[in-house]
mmCIF file of C-alpha atoms in Angstrom:
data_model
loop_
_atom_site.group_PDB
_atom_site.id
_atom_site.type_symbol
_atom_site.label_atom_id
_atom_site.label_comp_id
_atom_site.label_asym_id
_atom_site.label_seq_id
_atom_site.Cartn_x
_atom_site.Cartn_y
_atom_site.Cartn_z
ATOM 1 C CA UNK A 1 103.581 101.336 112.980
ATOM 2 C CA UNK A 2 101.804 104.662 112.440
ATOM 3 C CA UNK A 3 101.498 103.987 108.616
ATOM 4 C CA UNK A 4 100.092 100.496 109.284
ATOM 5 C CA UNK A 5 97.469 101.784 111.657
ATOM 6 C CA UNK A 6 96.564 104.620 109.188
ATOM 7 C CA UNK A 7 95.908 101.989 106.598
ATOM 8 C CA UNK A 8 93.553 100.145 108.899
ATOM 9 C CA UNK A 9 91.256 103.166 108.673
ATOM 10 C CA UNK A 10 89.824 102.444 105.064
ATOM 11 C CA UNK A 11 86.465 102.077 103.478
ATOM 12 C CA UNK A 12 85.981 98.548 104.569
ATOM 13 C CA UNK A 13 86.663 99.192 108.160
ATOM 14 C CA UNK A 14 84.577 102.418 108.296
ATOM 15 C CA UNK A 15 81.671 100.714 106.480
ATOM 16 C CA UNK A 16 81.878 97.730 108.983
ATOM 17 C CA UNK A 17 81.673 100.209 111.838
ATOM 18 C CA UNK A 18 78.591 101.839 110.293
ATOM 19 C CA UNK A 19 76.927 98.594 109.972
ATOM 20 C CA UNK A 20 77.801 97.548 113.569
ATOM 21 C CA UNK A 21 76.233 100.793 114.800
ATOM 22 C CA UNK A 22 73.058 100.503 112.650
ATOM 23 C CA UNK A 23 72.627 96.992 114.162
ATOM 24 C CA UNK A 24 72.165 98.332 117.532
ATOM 25 C CA UNK A 25 70.803 101.744 116.613
ATOM 26 C CA UNK A 26 68.453 101.286 113.810
ATOM 27 C CA UNK A 27 68.001 104.949 112.602
ATOM 28 C CA UNK A 28 71.605 105.431 112.146
ATOM 29 C CA UNK A 29 72.448 106.856 108.696
ATOM 30 C CA UNK A 30 75.174 104.490 107.722
ATOM 31 C CA UNK A 31 75.741 105.542 104.098
ATOM 32 C CA UNK A 32 75.936 109.221 104.984
ATOM 33 C CA UNK A 33 78.250 108.441 107.844
ATOM 34 C CA UNK A 34 80.614 106.625 105.577
ATOM 35 C CA UNK A 35 80.391 109.251 102.818
ATOM 36 C CA UNK A 36 81.169 112.152 105.227
ATOM 37 C CA UNK A 37 84.142 110.339 106.562
ATOM 38 C CA UNK A 38 85.539 109.131 103.223
ATOM 39 C CA UNK A 39 85.597 112.574 101.668
ATOM 40 C CA UNK A 40 88.045 114.269 99.295
ATOM 41 C CA UNK A 41 90.507 114.903 102.134
ATOM 42 C CA UNK A 42 90.644 111.391 103.271
ATOM 43 C CA UNK A 43 93.704 109.994 101.266
ATOM 44 C CA UNK A 44 95.908 113.014 102.551
ATOM 45 C CA UNK A 45 95.033 112.385 106.220
ATOM 46 C CA UNK A 46 97.452 110.766 108.690
ATOM 47 C CA UNK A 47 96.742 108.370 111.385
ATOM 48 C CA UNK A 48 95.346 110.666 114.225
ATOM 49 C CA UNK A 49 93.482 112.760 111.552
ATOM 50 C CA UNK A 50 91.725 109.805 110.247
ATOM 51 C CA UNK A 51 90.790 108.646 113.764
ATOM 52 C CA UNK A 52 89.516 112.149 114.592
ATOM 53 C CA UNK A 53 87.483 112.299 111.383
ATOM 54 C CA UNK A 54 85.718 109.184 112.441
ATOM 55 C CA UNK A 55 85.145 110.349 115.933
ATOM 56 C CA UNK A 56 83.740 113.680 114.839
ATOM 57 C CA UNK A 57 81.308 111.922 112.658
ATOM 58 C CA UNK A 58 80.294 109.602 115.323
ATOM 59 C CA UNK A 59 79.242 112.731 117.203
ATOM 60 C CA UNK A 60 77.356 113.922 114.070
ATOM 61 C CA UNK A 61 75.360 110.884 113.488
ATOM 62 C CA UNK A 62 74.962 109.498 116.932
ATOM 63 C CA UNK A 63 72.348 111.074 119.445
ATOM 64 C CA UNK A 64 73.252 114.470 120.642
ATOM 65 C CA UNK A 65 72.711 113.169 124.225
ATOM 66 C CA UNK A 66 76.256 112.222 125.295
ATOM 67 C CA UNK A 67 75.181 109.449 127.667
ATOM 68 C CA UNK A 68 72.826 107.885 125.102
ATOM 69 C CA UNK A 69 75.667 107.939 122.441
ATOM 70 C CA UNK A 70 77.931 106.189 124.850
ATOM 71 C CA UNK A 71 75.286 103.631 125.423
ATOM 72 C CA UNK A 72 75.268 102.892 121.660
ATOM 73 C CA UNK A 73 79.023 102.628 121.416
ATOM 74 C CA UNK A 74 79.000 100.402 124.483
ATOM 75 C CA UNK A 75 76.735 97.993 122.619
ATOM 76 C CA UNK A 76 78.863 98.074 119.478
ATOM 77 C CA UNK A 77 82.120 97.298 121.299
ATOM 78 C CA UNK A 78 80.477 94.681 123.410
ATOM 79 C CA UNK A 79 80.160 92.504 120.339
ATOM 80 C CA UNK A 80 83.990 92.154 120.031
ATOM 81 C CA UNK A 81 85.198 88.923 121.558
ATOM 82 C CA UNK A 82 86.785 88.750 125.060
ATOM 83 C CA UNK A 83 90.491 89.629 124.769
ATOM 84 C CA UNK A 84 90.243 91.543 121.541
ATOM 85 C CA UNK A 85 92.518 94.491 121.425
ATOM 86 C CA UNK A 86 93.323 96.433 118.349
ATOM 87 C CA UNK A 87 94.716 100.050 118.268
ATOM 88 C CA UNK A 88 92.645 100.761 115.112
ATOM 89 C CA UNK A 89 89.616 101.043 117.510
ATOM 90 C CA UNK A 90 90.946 104.154 119.175
ATOM 91 C CA UNK A 91 88.204 106.256 117.704
ATOM 92 C CA UNK A 92 86.031 105.032 120.585
ATOM 93 C CA UNK A 93 88.118 106.765 123.318
ATOM 94 C CA UNK A 94 88.662 109.667 120.772
ATOM 95 C CA UNK A 95 84.899 110.195 120.776
ATOM 96 C CA UNK A 96 85.124 110.622 124.526
ATOM 97 C CA UNK A 97 88.032 113.170 124.122
ATOM 98 C CA UNK A 98 86.066 115.178 121.545
ATOM 99 C CA UNK A 99 82.658 115.143 123.120
ATOM 100 C CA UNK A 100 83.159 114.233 126.868
ATOM 101 C CA UNK A 101 85.291 116.923 128.476
ATOM 102 C CA UNK A 102 82.431 119.008 129.838
ATOM 103 C CA UNK A 103 82.600 119.011 133.605
ATOM 104 C CA UNK A 104 79.027 117.434 133.744
ATOM 105 C CA UNK A 105 80.288 114.396 131.676
ATOM 106 C CA UNK A 106 83.248 113.637 133.933
ATOM 107 C CA UNK A 107 82.084 110.455 135.488
ATOM 108 C CA UNK A 108 80.644 109.191 132.330
ATOM 109 C CA UNK A 109 83.895 109.962 130.382
ATOM 110 C CA UNK A 110 86.394 108.442 132.802
ATOM 111 C CA UNK A 111 84.252 105.198 133.063
ATOM 112 C CA UNK A 112 84.193 105.146 129.233
ATOM 113 C CA UNK A 113 87.882 105.580 128.952
ATOM 114 C CA UNK A 114 88.324 102.807 131.389
ATOM 115 C CA UNK A 115 85.881 100.521 129.544
ATOM 116 C CA UNK A 116 87.420 101.208 125.928
ATOM 117 C CA UNK A 117 91.074 100.942 126.761
ATOM 118 C CA UNK A 118 91.081 97.182 126.939
ATOM 119 C CA UNK A 119 89.795 97.086 123.242
ATOM 120 C CA UNK A 120 92.217 99.624 121.925
ATOM 121 C CA UNK A 121 93.964 102.303 124.052
ATOM 122 C CA UNK A 122 92.761 105.524 125.738
ATOM 123 C CA UNK A 123 96.390 106.810 125.899
ATOM 124 C CA UNK A 124 95.810 109.703 123.730
ATOM 125 C CA UNK A 125 92.248 110.539 124.845
ATOM 126 C CA UNK A 126 93.188 110.806 128.568
ATOM 127 C CA UNK A 127 95.780 113.473 128.075
ATOM 128 C CA UNK A 128 93.425 116.536 127.690
ATOM 129 C CA UNK A 129 91.796 115.389 130.949
ATOM 130 C CA UNK A 130 95.296 115.423 132.580
ATOM 131 C CA UNK A 131 96.073 118.923 131.110
ATOM 132 C CA UNK A 132 92.675 120.453 132.140
ATOM 133 C CA UNK A 133 92.338 118.633 135.552
ATOM 134 C CA UNK A 134 95.693 117.429 136.466
ATOM 135 C CA UNK A 135 95.217 116.731 140.208
ATOM 136 C CA UNK A 136 91.861 115.094 139.741
ATOM 137 C CA UNK A 137 92.856 112.966 136.864
ATOM 138 C CA UNK A 138 96.283 111.802 138.249
ATOM 139 C CA UNK A 139 94.219 110.668 141.337
ATOM 140 C CA UNK A 140 92.144 108.601 139.064
ATOM 141 C CA UNK A 141 95.215 107.101 137.299
ATOM 142 C CA UNK A 142 96.633 106.049 140.763
ATOM 143 C CA UNK A 143 93.470 104.119 141.289
ATOM 144 C CA UNK A 144 93.853 102.546 137.902
ATOM 145 C CA UNK A 145 97.262 101.172 138.848
ATOM 146 C CA UNK A 146 95.327 98.719 141.082
ATOM 147 C CA UNK A 147 92.914 97.369 138.452
ATOM 148 C CA UNK A 148 92.836 93.855 137.645
ATOM 149 C CA UNK A 149 92.927 94.428 133.875
ATOM 150 C CA UNK A 150 96.416 94.958 132.521
ATOM 151 C CA UNK A 151 95.176 97.453 129.885
ATOM 152 C CA UNK A 152 93.735 99.726 132.470
ATOM 153 C CA UNK A 153 97.052 99.472 134.414
ATOM 154 C CA UNK A 154 99.072 100.264 131.457
ATOM 155 C CA UNK A 155 96.759 103.345 130.666
ATOM 156 C CA UNK A 156 97.794 104.603 134.099
ATOM 157 C CA UNK A 157 101.451 104.880 132.925
ATOM 158 C CA UNK A 158 101.207 105.295 129.167
ATOM 159 C CA UNK A 159 98.532 108.063 129.499
ATOM 160 C CA UNK A 160 100.947 110.240 131.610
ATOM 161 C CA UNK A 161 104.114 109.742 129.691
ATOM 162 C CA UNK A 162 105.538 113.338 129.330
ATOM 163 C CA UNK A 163 106.468 112.659 125.595
ATOM 164 C CA UNK A 164 104.204 110.058 124.296
ATOM 165 C CA UNK A 165 104.724 109.540 120.505
ATOM 166 C CA UNK A 166 101.879 111.068 118.501
ATOM 167 C CA UNK A 167 100.329 112.344 121.671
ATOM 168 C CA UNK A 168 99.978 115.738 123.217
ATOM 169 C CA UNK A 169 103.127 116.527 125.091
ATOM 170 C CA UNK A 170 102.518 117.032 128.872
ATOM 171 C CA UNK A 171 104.534 120.185 129.347
ATOM 172 C CA UNK A 172 104.029 120.280 133.094
ATOM 173 C CA UNK A 173 105.347 116.758 133.545
ATOM 174 C CA UNK A 174 108.304 117.473 131.219
ATOM 175 C CA UNK A 175 109.161 120.432 133.624
ATOM 176 C CA UNK A 176 108.298 118.500 136.902
ATOM 177 C CA UNK A 177 107.668 114.816 136.482
ATOM 178 C CA UNK A 178 107.125 114.212 140.218
ATOM 179 C CA UNK A 179 103.304 113.526 139.813
ATOM 180 C CA UNK A 180 104.198 110.714 137.487
ATOM 181 C CA UNK A 181 106.553 109.009 139.918
ATOM 182 C CA UNK A 182 103.834 107.685 142.241
ATOM 183 C CA UNK A 183 102.228 105.925 139.252
ATOM 184 C CA UNK A 184 105.470 104.318 138.233
ATOM 185 C CA UNK A 185 106.115 103.186 141.906
ATOM 186 C CA UNK A 186 102.847 101.314 141.971
ATOM 187 C CA UNK A 187 103.704 99.577 138.760
ATOM 188 C CA UNK A 188 107.428 98.978 139.157
ATOM 189 C CA UNK A 189 107.009 95.120 139.608
ATOM 190 C CA UNK A 190 103.800 94.600 137.732
ATOM 191 C CA UNK A 191 103.415 90.941 136.479
ATOM 192 C CA UNK A 192 102.355 92.118 133.010
ATOM 193 C CA UNK A 193 105.208 92.828 130.409
ATOM 194 C CA UNK A 194 102.643 95.005 128.557
ATOM 195 C CA UNK A 195 102.553 97.176 131.700
ATOM 196 C CA UNK A 196 106.214 97.121 132.449
ATOM 197 C CA UNK A 197 107.137 98.237 128.912
ATOM 198 C CA UNK A 198 105.072 101.269 129.493
ATOM 199 C CA UNK A 199 106.628 102.056 132.869
ATOM 200 C CA UNK A 200 110.089 101.622 131.140
ATOM 201 C CA UNK A 201 109.021 103.995 128.342
ATOM 202 C CA UNK A 202 107.795 106.413 130.714
ATOM 203 C CA UNK A 203 111.044 106.469 132.649
ATOM 204 C CA UNK A 204 112.901 106.888 129.341
ATOM 205 C CA UNK A 205 110.801 109.887 128.628
ATOM 206 C CA UNK A 206 111.716 111.425 131.915
ATOM 207 C CA UNK A 207 115.399 110.792 131.322
ATOM 208 C CA UNK A 208 115.485 113.014 128.434
ATOM 209 C CA UNK A 209 114.654 115.986 130.567
ATOM 210 C CA UNK A 210 115.647 114.860 134.114
ATOM 211 C CA UNK A 211 118.537 112.341 133.681
ATOM 212 C CA UNK A 212 119.905 112.699 137.268
ATOM 213 C CA UNK A 213 116.393 111.908 138.676
ATOM 214 C CA UNK A 214 116.208 108.631 136.543
ATOM 215 C CA UNK A 215 119.618 107.782 137.522
ATOM 216 C CA UNK A 216 118.619 108.075 141.119
ATOM 217 C CA UNK A 217 115.423 106.083 140.600
ATOM 218 C CA UNK A 218 117.562 103.390 138.779
ATOM 219 C CA UNK A 219 119.892 103.103 141.772
ATOM 220 C CA UNK A 220 116.933 102.791 144.193
ATOM 221 C CA UNK A 221 115.038 100.181 142.195
ATOM 222 C CA UNK A 222 117.695 97.976 140.608
ATOM 223 C CA UNK A 223 118.259 94.711 142.271
ATOM 224 C CA UNK A 224 114.866 94.355 143.888
ATOM 225 C CA UNK A 225 113.399 91.649 141.390
ATOM 226 C CA UNK A 226 113.799 90.625 137.754
ATOM 227 C CA UNK A 227 110.634 92.541 136.755
ATOM 228 C CA UNK A 228 111.820 95.751 138.151
ATOM 229 C CA UNK A 229 115.344 95.190 136.841
ATOM 230 C CA UNK A 230 114.078 94.877 133.397
ATOM 231 C CA UNK A 231 112.067 98.048 133.664
ATOM 232 C CA UNK A 232 115.159 99.931 135.001
ATOM 233 C CA UNK A 233 117.413 98.689 132.175
ATOM 234 C CA UNK A 234 114.896 99.410 129.464
ATOM 235 C CA UNK A 235 114.001 102.775 130.992
ATOM 236 C CA UNK A 236 117.645 103.791 130.979
ATOM 237 C CA UNK A 237 118.284 102.948 127.437
ATOM 238 C CA UNK A 238 118.655 106.604 126.244
ATOM 239 C CA UNK A 239 121.081 107.342 129.073
ATOM 240 C CA UNK A 240 123.083 104.201 128.224
ATOM 241 C CA UNK A 241 123.264 105.314 124.631
ATOM 242 C CA UNK A 242 124.444 108.724 125.835
ATOM 243 C CA UNK A 243 127.232 106.968 127.923
ATOM 244 C CA UNK A 244 125.975 108.287 131.221
ATOM 245 C CA UNK A 245 128.542 106.998 133.688
ATOM 246 C CA UNK A 246 126.226 106.902 136.738
ATOM 247 C CA UNK A 247 123.826 104.621 134.925
ATOM 248 C CA UNK A 248 126.568 102.464 133.383
ATOM 249 C CA UNK A 249 127.915 101.721 136.769
ATOM 250 C CA UNK A 250 124.581 100.734 138.042
ATOM 251 C CA UNK A 251 124.585 97.952 135.609
ATOM 252 C CA UNK A 252 128.272 97.000 136.381
ATOM 253 C CA UNK A 253 129.846 98.116 133.186
ATOM 254 C CA UNK A 254 133.526 98.586 133.712
ATOM 255 C CA UNK A 255 135.665 101.601 133.276
ATOM 256 C CA UNK A 256 136.579 101.754 129.460
ATOM 257 C CA UNK A 257 140.240 101.878 130.523
ATOM 258 C CA UNK A 258 139.958 98.188 131.540
ATOM 259 C CA UNK A 259 139.324 97.202 127.901
ATOM 260 C CA UNK A 260 141.897 97.289 125.073
ATOM 261 C CA UNK A 261 140.561 97.888 121.574
ATOM 262 C CA UNK A 262 142.633 97.075 118.454
ATOM 263 C CA UNK A 263 142.265 96.685 114.769
ATOM 264 C CA UNK A 264 139.218 98.924 114.319
ATOM 265 C CA UNK A 265 139.000 98.979 110.411
ATOM 266 C CA UNK A 266 136.488 99.374 107.627
ATOM 267 C CA UNK A 267 136.288 96.850 104.800
ATOM 268 C CA UNK A 268 135.856 99.635 102.187
ATOM 269 C CA UNK A 269 136.443 103.383 101.826
ATOM 270 C CA UNK A 270 132.882 103.800 100.484
ATOM 271 C CA UNK A 271 129.553 102.101 99.906
ATOM 272 C CA UNK A 272 126.351 102.908 97.790
ATOM 273 C CA UNK A 273 122.801 103.518 98.920
ATOM 274 C CA UNK A 274 121.131 100.122 98.910
ATOM 275 C CA UNK A 275 124.413 98.313 99.855
ATOM 276 C CA UNK A 276 126.232 97.487 103.080
ATOM 277 C CA UNK A 277 129.532 98.472 104.759
ATOM 278 C CA UNK A 278 131.408 96.301 107.345
ATOM 279 C CA UNK A 279 133.855 97.229 110.059
ATOM 280 C CA UNK A 280 135.880 94.951 112.401
ATOM 281 C CA UNK A 281 137.621 95.334 115.654
ATOM 282 C CA UNK A 282 139.079 93.222 118.634
ATOM 283 C CA UNK A 283 138.623 93.881 122.297
ATOM 284 C CA UNK A 284 140.728 92.428 125.266
ATOM 285 C CA UNK A 285 140.063 92.754 128.876
ATOM 286 C CA UNK A 286 142.861 93.779 131.185
ATOM 287 C CA UNK A 287 140.861 92.264 134.035
ATOM 288 C CA UNK A 288 137.463 90.690 134.447
ATOM 289 C CA UNK A 289 134.939 93.164 133.078
ATOM 290 C CA UNK A 290 131.373 93.602 131.873
ATOM 291 C CA UNK A 291 131.355 95.220 128.526
ATOM 292 C CA UNK A 292 128.786 97.129 126.502
ATOM 293 C CA UNK A 293 129.648 97.529 122.766
ATOM 294 C CA UNK A 294 127.930 100.067 120.550
ATOM 295 C CA UNK A 295 128.666 102.018 117.490
ATOM 296 C CA UNK A 296 127.476 105.372 116.125
ATOM 297 C CA UNK A 297 126.745 106.252 112.507
ATOM 298 C CA UNK A 298 126.994 109.885 111.702
ATOM 299 C CA UNK A 299 124.280 110.059 108.748
ATOM 300 C CA UNK A 300 124.285 112.827 106.351
ATOM 301 C CA UNK A 301 120.770 114.486 106.301
ATOM 302 C CA UNK A 302 118.876 116.064 103.522
ATOM 303 C CA UNK A 303 120.293 119.401 104.520
ATOM 304 C CA UNK A 304 123.762 118.186 104.276
ATOM 305 C CA UNK A 305 124.229 118.228 108.179
ATOM 306 C CA UNK A 306 125.119 115.121 110.009
ATOM 307 C CA UNK A 307 123.217 113.308 112.792
ATOM 308 C CA UNK A 308 124.356 110.360 114.931
ATOM 309 C CA UNK A 309 122.336 107.205 115.536
ATOM 310 C CA UNK A 310 123.645 104.715 118.165
ATOM 311 C CA UNK A 311 123.323 100.842 117.530
ATOM 312 C CA UNK A 312 124.078 98.212 120.091
ATOM 313 C CA UNK A 313 126.406 95.497 119.281
ATOM 314 C CA UNK A 314 126.621 93.297 122.407
ATOM 315 C CA UNK A 315 126.743 93.117 126.070
ATOM 316 C CA UNK A 316 129.026 90.484 127.528
ATOM 317 C CA UNK A 317 131.374 89.646 130.501
ATOM 318 C CA UNK A 318 134.989 88.838 129.882
ATOM 319 C CA UNK A 319 137.503 87.240 131.975
ATOM 320 C CA UNK A 320 140.956 88.687 132.482
ATOM 321 C CA UNK A 321 142.930 88.509 129.203
ATOM 322 C CA UNK A 322 140.044 87.230 127.266
ATOM 323 C CA UNK A 323 139.779 88.475 123.645
ATOM 324 C CA UNK A 324 136.711 88.807 121.312
ATOM 325 C CA UNK A 325 136.902 89.638 117.565
ATOM 326 C CA UNK A 326 133.846 91.316 115.825
ATOM 327 C CA UNK A 327 132.835 92.050 112.386
ATOM 328 C CA UNK A 328 129.671 94.189 111.999
ATOM 329 C CA UNK A 329 127.734 94.831 108.821
ATOM 330 C CA UNK A 330 125.680 97.996 108.482
ATOM 331 C CA UNK A 331 123.005 98.396 105.922
ATOM 332 C CA UNK A 332 122.228 101.505 103.746
ATOM 333 C CA UNK A 333 119.125 100.128 102.255
ATOM 334 C CA UNK A 334 116.458 102.919 102.137
ATOM 335 C CA UNK A 335 113.508 102.040 104.472
ATOM 336 C CA UNK A 336 110.209 103.740 105.549
ATOM 337 C CA UNK A 337 112.030 104.760 108.859
ATOM 338 C CA UNK A 338 115.263 106.014 107.178
ATOM 339 C CA UNK A 339 116.245 107.599 103.887
ATOM 340 C CA UNK A 340 119.931 107.699 103.074
ATOM 341 C CA UNK A 341 121.842 110.586 101.360
ATOM 342 C CA UNK A 342 125.125 110.760 99.721
ATOM 343 C CA UNK A 343 128.092 112.322 101.303
ATOM 344 C CA UNK A 344 130.776 111.734 103.977
ATOM 345 C CA UNK A 345 129.529 109.560 106.782
ATOM 346 C CA UNK A 346 131.456 108.064 109.810
ATOM 347 C CA UNK A 347 131.244 105.091 112.224
ATOM 348 C CA UNK A 348 132.501 105.393 115.812
ATOM 349 C CA UNK A 349 133.106 102.545 118.001
ATOM 350 C CA UNK A 350 131.843 102.995 121.593
ATOM 351 C CA UNK A 351 132.908 100.715 124.466
ATOM 352 C CA UNK A 352 131.134 101.285 127.950
ATOM 353 C CA UNK A 353 129.924 104.712 126.817
ATOM 354 C CA UNK A 354 133.533 105.936 125.687
ATOM 355 C CA UNK A 355 134.361 106.549 122.031
ATOM 356 C CA UNK A 356 137.322 104.414 120.744
ATOM 357 C CA UNK A 357 137.800 105.702 117.389
ATOM 358 C CA UNK A 358 136.068 107.156 114.292
ATOM 359 C CA UNK A 359 136.432 106.079 110.734
ATOM 360 C CA UNK A 360 135.120 108.063 107.697
ATOM 361 C CA UNK A 361 133.658 106.618 104.549
ATOM 362 C CA UNK A 362 131.851 107.909 101.548
ATOM 363 C CA UNK A 363 128.060 106.941 100.756
ATOM 364 C CA UNK A 364 127.590 107.158 96.961
ATOM 365 C CA UNK A 365 124.436 107.105 94.813
ATOM 366 C CA UNK A 366 122.609 103.841 94.257
ATOM 367 C CA UNK A 367 124.077 101.784 91.545
#
């Protein structure tokens, strides 16, 4: 997704922004604005660096008076149709982050972040306000949990995720996530899936540093309603992949000893980059049981070390003595998210969090 967003920041979109500003602020130097953004460094810049370059030049070419500059941006963004939302417009809240952190601008900036988030997202821009004014900003975000717009409610959760991808880490919340929990409580049964995804992702962030706390929250929340149950399950995904017994038991997954595993085999001793490898196995329930099937691939990295990635196969309920046979194919085609390397790999079958066997295979150079 980062690469796709980066590519949305291009000459055409920057030029369109410049013309939109000039339409409401006639003295705007549109050509100079575009040229300063699209400088010799542009092609090498990543997503957030491009966004920041646009925001900095907005500050350079808009009036120096912050309130007046916001008024111009408000007119520009007001021309987008109702319901429009595109993450490529995050340079609007980024402008607030860059130029609006002075104490004298607080009310203007918070109101602007609230206005702009429905059109893009203020999830990155809000984080310096949390870092510099934690109590005050978190009080504002509690208020946002009651907003009638789902984008603003989502901001209340997404903005305070301890480990938001591409965002500043909130070190204090990684150490002590308790200020975040009140936000999540307010949103635990939100009617919007967009908001619920954020709550689940926030819980998943917290689980990486405070697994016992998230397990406790999961026990307290699970079974209240289907919206909350979805949040709990999605928010515990890292703990489930790690085979956390407390969390597995919350969702009713049986003791692995209740499941027999047989015939775990590979279809070949090797594969090549760009091709697939398949493995098969059979499971049988000794008694009625709920089963979570996963497998781990220990990938060889560029430095020759190995790193495991967990993949889910299925979740199912079995009756006593019921059998299921599986054949799973795994691809070694290079993608933007994963590059493969030659060497000895392995596949491990995991049933209800417990490893059931490991098979080695060789990954060869592409044919």
